[in-house]
PDB file of C-alpha atoms in Angstrom:
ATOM      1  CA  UNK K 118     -20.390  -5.517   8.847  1.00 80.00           C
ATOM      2  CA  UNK K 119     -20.116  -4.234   5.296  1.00 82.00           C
ATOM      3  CA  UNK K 120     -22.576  -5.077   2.723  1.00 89.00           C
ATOM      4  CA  UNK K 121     -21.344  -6.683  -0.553  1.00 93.00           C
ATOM      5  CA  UNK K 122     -23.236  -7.222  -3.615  1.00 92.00           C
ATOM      6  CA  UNK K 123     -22.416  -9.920  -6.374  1.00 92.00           C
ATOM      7  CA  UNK K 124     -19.755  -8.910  -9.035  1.00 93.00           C
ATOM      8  CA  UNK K 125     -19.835 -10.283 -12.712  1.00 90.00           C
ATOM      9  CA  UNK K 126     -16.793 -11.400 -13.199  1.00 90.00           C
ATOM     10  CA  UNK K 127     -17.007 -10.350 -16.990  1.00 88.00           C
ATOM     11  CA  UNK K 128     -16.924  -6.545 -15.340  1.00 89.00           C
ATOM     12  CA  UNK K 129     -13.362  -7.629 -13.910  1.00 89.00           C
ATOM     13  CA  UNK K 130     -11.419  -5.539 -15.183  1.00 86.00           C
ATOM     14  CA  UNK K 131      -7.536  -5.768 -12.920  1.00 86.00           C
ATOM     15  CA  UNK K 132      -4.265  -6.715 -13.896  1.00 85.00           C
ATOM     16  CA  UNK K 133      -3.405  -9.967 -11.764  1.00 85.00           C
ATOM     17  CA  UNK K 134       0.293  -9.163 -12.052  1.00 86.00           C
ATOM     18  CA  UNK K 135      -0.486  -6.021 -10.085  1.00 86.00           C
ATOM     19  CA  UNK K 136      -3.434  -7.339  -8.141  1.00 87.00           C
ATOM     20  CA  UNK K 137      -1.711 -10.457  -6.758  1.00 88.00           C
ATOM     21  CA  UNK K 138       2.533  -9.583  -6.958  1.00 88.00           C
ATOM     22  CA  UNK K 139       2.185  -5.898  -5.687  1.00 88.00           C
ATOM     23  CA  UNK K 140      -1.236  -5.702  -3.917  1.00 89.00           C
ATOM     24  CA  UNK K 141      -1.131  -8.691  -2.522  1.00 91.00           C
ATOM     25  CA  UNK K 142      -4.617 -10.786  -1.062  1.00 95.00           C
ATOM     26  CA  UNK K 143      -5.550 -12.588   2.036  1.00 97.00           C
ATOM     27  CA  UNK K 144      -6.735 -16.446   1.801  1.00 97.00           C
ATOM     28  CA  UNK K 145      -8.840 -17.586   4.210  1.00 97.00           C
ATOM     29  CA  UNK K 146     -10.262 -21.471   5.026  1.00 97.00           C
ATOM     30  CA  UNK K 147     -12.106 -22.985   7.937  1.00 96.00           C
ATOM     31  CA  UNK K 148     -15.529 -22.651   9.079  1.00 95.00           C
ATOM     32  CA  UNK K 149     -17.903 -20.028  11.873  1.00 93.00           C
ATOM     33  CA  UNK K 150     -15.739 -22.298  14.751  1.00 93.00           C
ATOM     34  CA  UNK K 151     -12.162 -21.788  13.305  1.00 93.00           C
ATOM     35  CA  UNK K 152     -10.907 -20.293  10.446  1.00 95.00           C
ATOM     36  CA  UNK K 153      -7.532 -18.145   9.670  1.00 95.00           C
ATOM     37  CA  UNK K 154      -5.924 -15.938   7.217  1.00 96.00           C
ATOM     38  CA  UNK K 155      -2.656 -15.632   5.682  1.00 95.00           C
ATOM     39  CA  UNK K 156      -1.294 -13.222   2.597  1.00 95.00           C
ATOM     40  CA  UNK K 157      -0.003 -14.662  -0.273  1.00 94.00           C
ATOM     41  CA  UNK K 158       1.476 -12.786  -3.405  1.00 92.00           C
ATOM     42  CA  UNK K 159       1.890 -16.057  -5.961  1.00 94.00           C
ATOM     43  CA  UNK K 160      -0.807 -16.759  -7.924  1.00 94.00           C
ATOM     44  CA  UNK K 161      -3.298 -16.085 -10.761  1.00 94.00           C
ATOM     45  CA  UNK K 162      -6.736 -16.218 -11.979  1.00 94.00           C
ATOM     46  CA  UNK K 163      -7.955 -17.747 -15.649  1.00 94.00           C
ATOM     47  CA  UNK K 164      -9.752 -20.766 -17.825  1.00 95.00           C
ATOM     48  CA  UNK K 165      -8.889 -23.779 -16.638  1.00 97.00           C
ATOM     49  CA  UNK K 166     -10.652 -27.138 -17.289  1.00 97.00           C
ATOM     50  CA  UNK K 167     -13.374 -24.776 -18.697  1.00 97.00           C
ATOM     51  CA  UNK K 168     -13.653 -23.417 -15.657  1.00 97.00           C
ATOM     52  CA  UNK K 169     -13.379 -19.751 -14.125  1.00 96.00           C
ATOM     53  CA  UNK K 170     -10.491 -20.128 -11.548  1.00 97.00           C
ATOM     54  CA  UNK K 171      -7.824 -18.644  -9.192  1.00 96.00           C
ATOM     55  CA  UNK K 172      -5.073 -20.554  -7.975  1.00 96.00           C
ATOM     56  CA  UNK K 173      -2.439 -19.811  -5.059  1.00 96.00           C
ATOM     57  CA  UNK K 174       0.489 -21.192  -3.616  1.00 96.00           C
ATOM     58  CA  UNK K 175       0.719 -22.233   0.223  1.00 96.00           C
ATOM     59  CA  UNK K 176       4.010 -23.510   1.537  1.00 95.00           C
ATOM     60  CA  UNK K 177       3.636 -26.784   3.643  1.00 94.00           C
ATOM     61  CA  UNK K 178       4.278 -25.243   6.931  1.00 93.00           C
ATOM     62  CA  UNK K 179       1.570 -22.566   7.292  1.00 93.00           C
ATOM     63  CA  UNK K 180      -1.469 -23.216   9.352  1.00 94.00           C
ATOM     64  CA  UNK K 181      -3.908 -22.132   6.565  1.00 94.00           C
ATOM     65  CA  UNK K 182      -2.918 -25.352   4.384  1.00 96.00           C
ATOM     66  CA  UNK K 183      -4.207 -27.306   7.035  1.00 95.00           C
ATOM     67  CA  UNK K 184      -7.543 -25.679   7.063  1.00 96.00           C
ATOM     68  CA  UNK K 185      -7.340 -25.645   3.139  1.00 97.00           C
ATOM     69  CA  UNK K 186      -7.172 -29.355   3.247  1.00 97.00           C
ATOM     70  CA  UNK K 187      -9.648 -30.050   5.456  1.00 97.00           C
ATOM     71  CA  UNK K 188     -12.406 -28.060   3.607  1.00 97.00           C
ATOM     72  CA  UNK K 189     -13.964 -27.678   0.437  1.00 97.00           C
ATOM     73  CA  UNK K 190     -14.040 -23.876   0.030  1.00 98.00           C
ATOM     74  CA  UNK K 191     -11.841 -20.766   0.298  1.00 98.00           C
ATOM     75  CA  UNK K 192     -11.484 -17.194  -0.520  1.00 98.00           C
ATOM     76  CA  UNK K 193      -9.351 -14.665  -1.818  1.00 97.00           C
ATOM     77  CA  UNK K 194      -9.582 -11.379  -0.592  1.00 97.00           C
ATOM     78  CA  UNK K 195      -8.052  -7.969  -1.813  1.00 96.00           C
ATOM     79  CA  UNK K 196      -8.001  -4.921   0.755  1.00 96.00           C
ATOM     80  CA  UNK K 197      -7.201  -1.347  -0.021  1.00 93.00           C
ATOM     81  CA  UNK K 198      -3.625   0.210   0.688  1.00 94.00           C
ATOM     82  CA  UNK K 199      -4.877   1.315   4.318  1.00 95.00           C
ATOM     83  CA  UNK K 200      -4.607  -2.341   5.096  1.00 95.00           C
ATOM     84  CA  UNK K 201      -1.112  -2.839   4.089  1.00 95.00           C
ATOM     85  CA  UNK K 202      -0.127  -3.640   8.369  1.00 95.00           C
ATOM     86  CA  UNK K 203      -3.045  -6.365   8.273  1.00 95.00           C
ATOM     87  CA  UNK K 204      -1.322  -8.099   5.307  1.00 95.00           C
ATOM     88  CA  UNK K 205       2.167  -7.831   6.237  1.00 92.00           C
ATOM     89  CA  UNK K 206       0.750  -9.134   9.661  1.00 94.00           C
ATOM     90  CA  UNK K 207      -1.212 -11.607   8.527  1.00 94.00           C
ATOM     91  CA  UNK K 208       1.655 -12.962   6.320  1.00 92.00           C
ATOM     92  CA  UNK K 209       4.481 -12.946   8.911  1.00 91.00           C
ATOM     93  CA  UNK K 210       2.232 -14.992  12.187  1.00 91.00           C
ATOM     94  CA  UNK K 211       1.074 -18.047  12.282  1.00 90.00           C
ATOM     95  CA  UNK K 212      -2.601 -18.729  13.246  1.00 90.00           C
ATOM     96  CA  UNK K 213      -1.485 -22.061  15.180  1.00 90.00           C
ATOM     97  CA  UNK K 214      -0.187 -19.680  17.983  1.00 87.00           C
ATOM     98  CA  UNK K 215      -2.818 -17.334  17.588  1.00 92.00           C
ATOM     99  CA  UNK K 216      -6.391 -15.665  16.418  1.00 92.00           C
ATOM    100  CA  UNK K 217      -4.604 -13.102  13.123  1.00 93.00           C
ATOM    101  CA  UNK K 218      -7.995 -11.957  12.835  1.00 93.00           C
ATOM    102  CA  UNK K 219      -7.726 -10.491  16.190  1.00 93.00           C
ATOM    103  CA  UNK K 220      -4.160  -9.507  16.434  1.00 93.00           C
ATOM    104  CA  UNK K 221      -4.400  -7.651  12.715  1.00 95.00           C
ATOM    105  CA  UNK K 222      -7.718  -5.997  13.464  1.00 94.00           C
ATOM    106  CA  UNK K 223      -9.624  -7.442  10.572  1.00 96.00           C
ATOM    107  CA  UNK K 224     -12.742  -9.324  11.107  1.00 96.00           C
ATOM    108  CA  UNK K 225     -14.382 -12.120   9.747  1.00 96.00           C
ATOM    109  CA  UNK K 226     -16.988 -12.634   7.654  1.00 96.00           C
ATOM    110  CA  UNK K 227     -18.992 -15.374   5.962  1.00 96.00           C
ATOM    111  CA  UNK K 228     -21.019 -16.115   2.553  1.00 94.00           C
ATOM    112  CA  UNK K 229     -22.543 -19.346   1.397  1.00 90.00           C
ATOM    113  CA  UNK K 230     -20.199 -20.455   5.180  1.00 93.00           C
ATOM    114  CA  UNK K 231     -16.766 -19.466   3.427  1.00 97.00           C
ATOM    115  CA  UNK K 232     -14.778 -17.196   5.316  1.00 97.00           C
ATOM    116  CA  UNK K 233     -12.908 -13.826   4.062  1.00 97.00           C
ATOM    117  CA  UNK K 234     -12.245 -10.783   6.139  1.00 97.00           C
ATOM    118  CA  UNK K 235     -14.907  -7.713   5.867  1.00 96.00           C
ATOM    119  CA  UNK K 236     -12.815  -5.176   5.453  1.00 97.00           C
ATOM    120  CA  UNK K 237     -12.111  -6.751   1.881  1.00 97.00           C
ATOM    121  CA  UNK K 238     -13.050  -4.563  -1.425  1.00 94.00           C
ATOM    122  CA  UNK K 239     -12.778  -7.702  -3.458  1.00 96.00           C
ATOM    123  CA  UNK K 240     -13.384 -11.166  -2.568  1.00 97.00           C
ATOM    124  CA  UNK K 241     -13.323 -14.359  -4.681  1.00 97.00           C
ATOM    125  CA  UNK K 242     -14.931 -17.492  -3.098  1.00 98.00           C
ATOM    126  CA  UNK K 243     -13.803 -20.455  -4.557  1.00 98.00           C
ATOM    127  CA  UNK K 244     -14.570 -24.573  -4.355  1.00 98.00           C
ATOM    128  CA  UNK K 245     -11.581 -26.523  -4.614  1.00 98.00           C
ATOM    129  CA  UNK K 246     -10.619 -28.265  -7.479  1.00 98.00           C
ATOM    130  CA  UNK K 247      -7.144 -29.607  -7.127  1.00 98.00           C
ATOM    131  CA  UNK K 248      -4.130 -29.319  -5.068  1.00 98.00           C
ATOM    132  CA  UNK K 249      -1.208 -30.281  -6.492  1.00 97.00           C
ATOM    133  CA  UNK K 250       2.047 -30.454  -4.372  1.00 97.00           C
ATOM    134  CA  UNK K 251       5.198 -28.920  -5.945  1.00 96.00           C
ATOM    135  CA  UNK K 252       8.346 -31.708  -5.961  1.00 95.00           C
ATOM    136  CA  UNK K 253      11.748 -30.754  -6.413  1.00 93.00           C
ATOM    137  CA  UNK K 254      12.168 -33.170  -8.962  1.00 93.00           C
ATOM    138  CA  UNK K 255       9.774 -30.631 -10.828  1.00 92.00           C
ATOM    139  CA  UNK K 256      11.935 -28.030 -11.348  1.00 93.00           C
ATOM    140  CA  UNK K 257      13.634 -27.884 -14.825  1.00 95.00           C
ATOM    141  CA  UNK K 258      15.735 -24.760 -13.455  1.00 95.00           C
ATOM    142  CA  UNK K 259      17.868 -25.960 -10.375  1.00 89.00           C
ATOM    143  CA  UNK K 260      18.172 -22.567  -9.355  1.00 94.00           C
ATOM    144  CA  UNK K 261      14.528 -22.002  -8.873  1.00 95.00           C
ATOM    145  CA  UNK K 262      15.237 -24.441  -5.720  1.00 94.00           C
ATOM    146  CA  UNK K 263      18.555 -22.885  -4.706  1.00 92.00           C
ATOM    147  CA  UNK K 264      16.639 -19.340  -4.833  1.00 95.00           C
ATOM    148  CA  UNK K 265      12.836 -20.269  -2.719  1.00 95.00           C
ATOM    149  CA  UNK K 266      13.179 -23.783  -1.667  1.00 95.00           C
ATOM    150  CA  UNK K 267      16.740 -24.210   0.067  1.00 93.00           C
ATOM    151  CA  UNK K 268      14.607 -25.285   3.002  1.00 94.00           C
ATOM    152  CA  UNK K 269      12.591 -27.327   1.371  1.00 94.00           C
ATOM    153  CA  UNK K 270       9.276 -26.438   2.545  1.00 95.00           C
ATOM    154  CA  UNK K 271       7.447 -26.683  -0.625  1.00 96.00           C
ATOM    155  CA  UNK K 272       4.164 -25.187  -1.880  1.00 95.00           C
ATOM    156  CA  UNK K 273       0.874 -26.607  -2.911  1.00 97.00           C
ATOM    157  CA  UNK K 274      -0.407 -25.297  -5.754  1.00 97.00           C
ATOM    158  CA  UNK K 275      -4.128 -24.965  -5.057  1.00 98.00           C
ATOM    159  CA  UNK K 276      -6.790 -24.521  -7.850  1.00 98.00           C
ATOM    160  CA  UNK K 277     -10.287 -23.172  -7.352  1.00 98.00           C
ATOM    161  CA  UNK K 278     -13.802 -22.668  -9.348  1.00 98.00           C
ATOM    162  CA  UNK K 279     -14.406 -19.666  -8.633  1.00 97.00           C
ATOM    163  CA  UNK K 280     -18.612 -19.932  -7.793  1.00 97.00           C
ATOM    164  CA  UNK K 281     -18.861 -16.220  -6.882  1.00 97.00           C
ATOM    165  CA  UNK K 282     -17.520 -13.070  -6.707  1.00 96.00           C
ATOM    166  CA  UNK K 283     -18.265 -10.075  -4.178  1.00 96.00           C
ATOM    167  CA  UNK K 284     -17.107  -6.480  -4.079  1.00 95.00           C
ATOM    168  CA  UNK K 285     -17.814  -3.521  -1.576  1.00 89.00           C
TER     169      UNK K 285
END
């Protein structure tokens, strides 16, 4: 296991449009007993409700909304470059049918009982604070739903405190 120390997050210094669109992260929910991990490249980190936060998109179908729902904590986690099969793995399988963990060689690890995977540089662990389901009826541009939602299997929108930040 890798040790990680606390990280102010007034040190942060990343570009989210890099960090999140081209990088990519892992989020991870569950407990010790079961948890699961999927990539997701929509997001964003800021102020909200005078809070420090990061919030994500899930579509309905994956397996990690489930586990998102039914707990109060998650994390985002950034890996380095080497990692680049684990997060095209982990964002292409669903953890229903299997343990991604396993299958994508990553391993996971726990703080304050939230999971993330260890080889992470970078992890945020957040406490949920709202999850708000995208509607088609939302969209002010049609072609938004044309482009990402012809199936419609929408997103949630998920917003979380961040409570504390680790790096490697």
């Amino acid at each position: 296991m890798h040790t990680f120390q606390p990280y102010p997050l007034d040190l942060l210094e990343c570009n989210p449009f890099n960090k999140i669109g081209n990088e990519w992260a892992l989020v991870t929910a569950g407990d010790k007993a079961k948890q699961n991990t999927m990539t997701v490249s929509w997001g964003g980190m800021g102020i909200l409700w005078g809070k420090k936060v990061l919030y994500i998109f899930i579509r309905d179908s994956r397996y990690t909304k489930e586990l998102i729902d039914s707990h109060e904590f998650f994390s985002v986690s950034f890996l380095g470059e080497q990692y680049r099969e684990a997060l095209n793995y982990c964002g292409s399988h669903s953890g229903r049918d299997e343990d991604k963990f396993q299958k994508s060689g990553l391993t996971p690890a726990f703080r304050i009982s939230i999971p993330y995977p260890d080889e992470s540089n970078l992890v945020f662990l957040c406490q949920k604070m709202a999850a708000v389901p995208l509607k088609e009826e939302s969209f002010i541009d049609p072609k938004l739903m044309d482009k990402w939602y012809k199936d419609h299997d929408m997103h949630t929108m998920y917003v979380g405190e961040i409570i504390e930040t680790i790096a490697r």
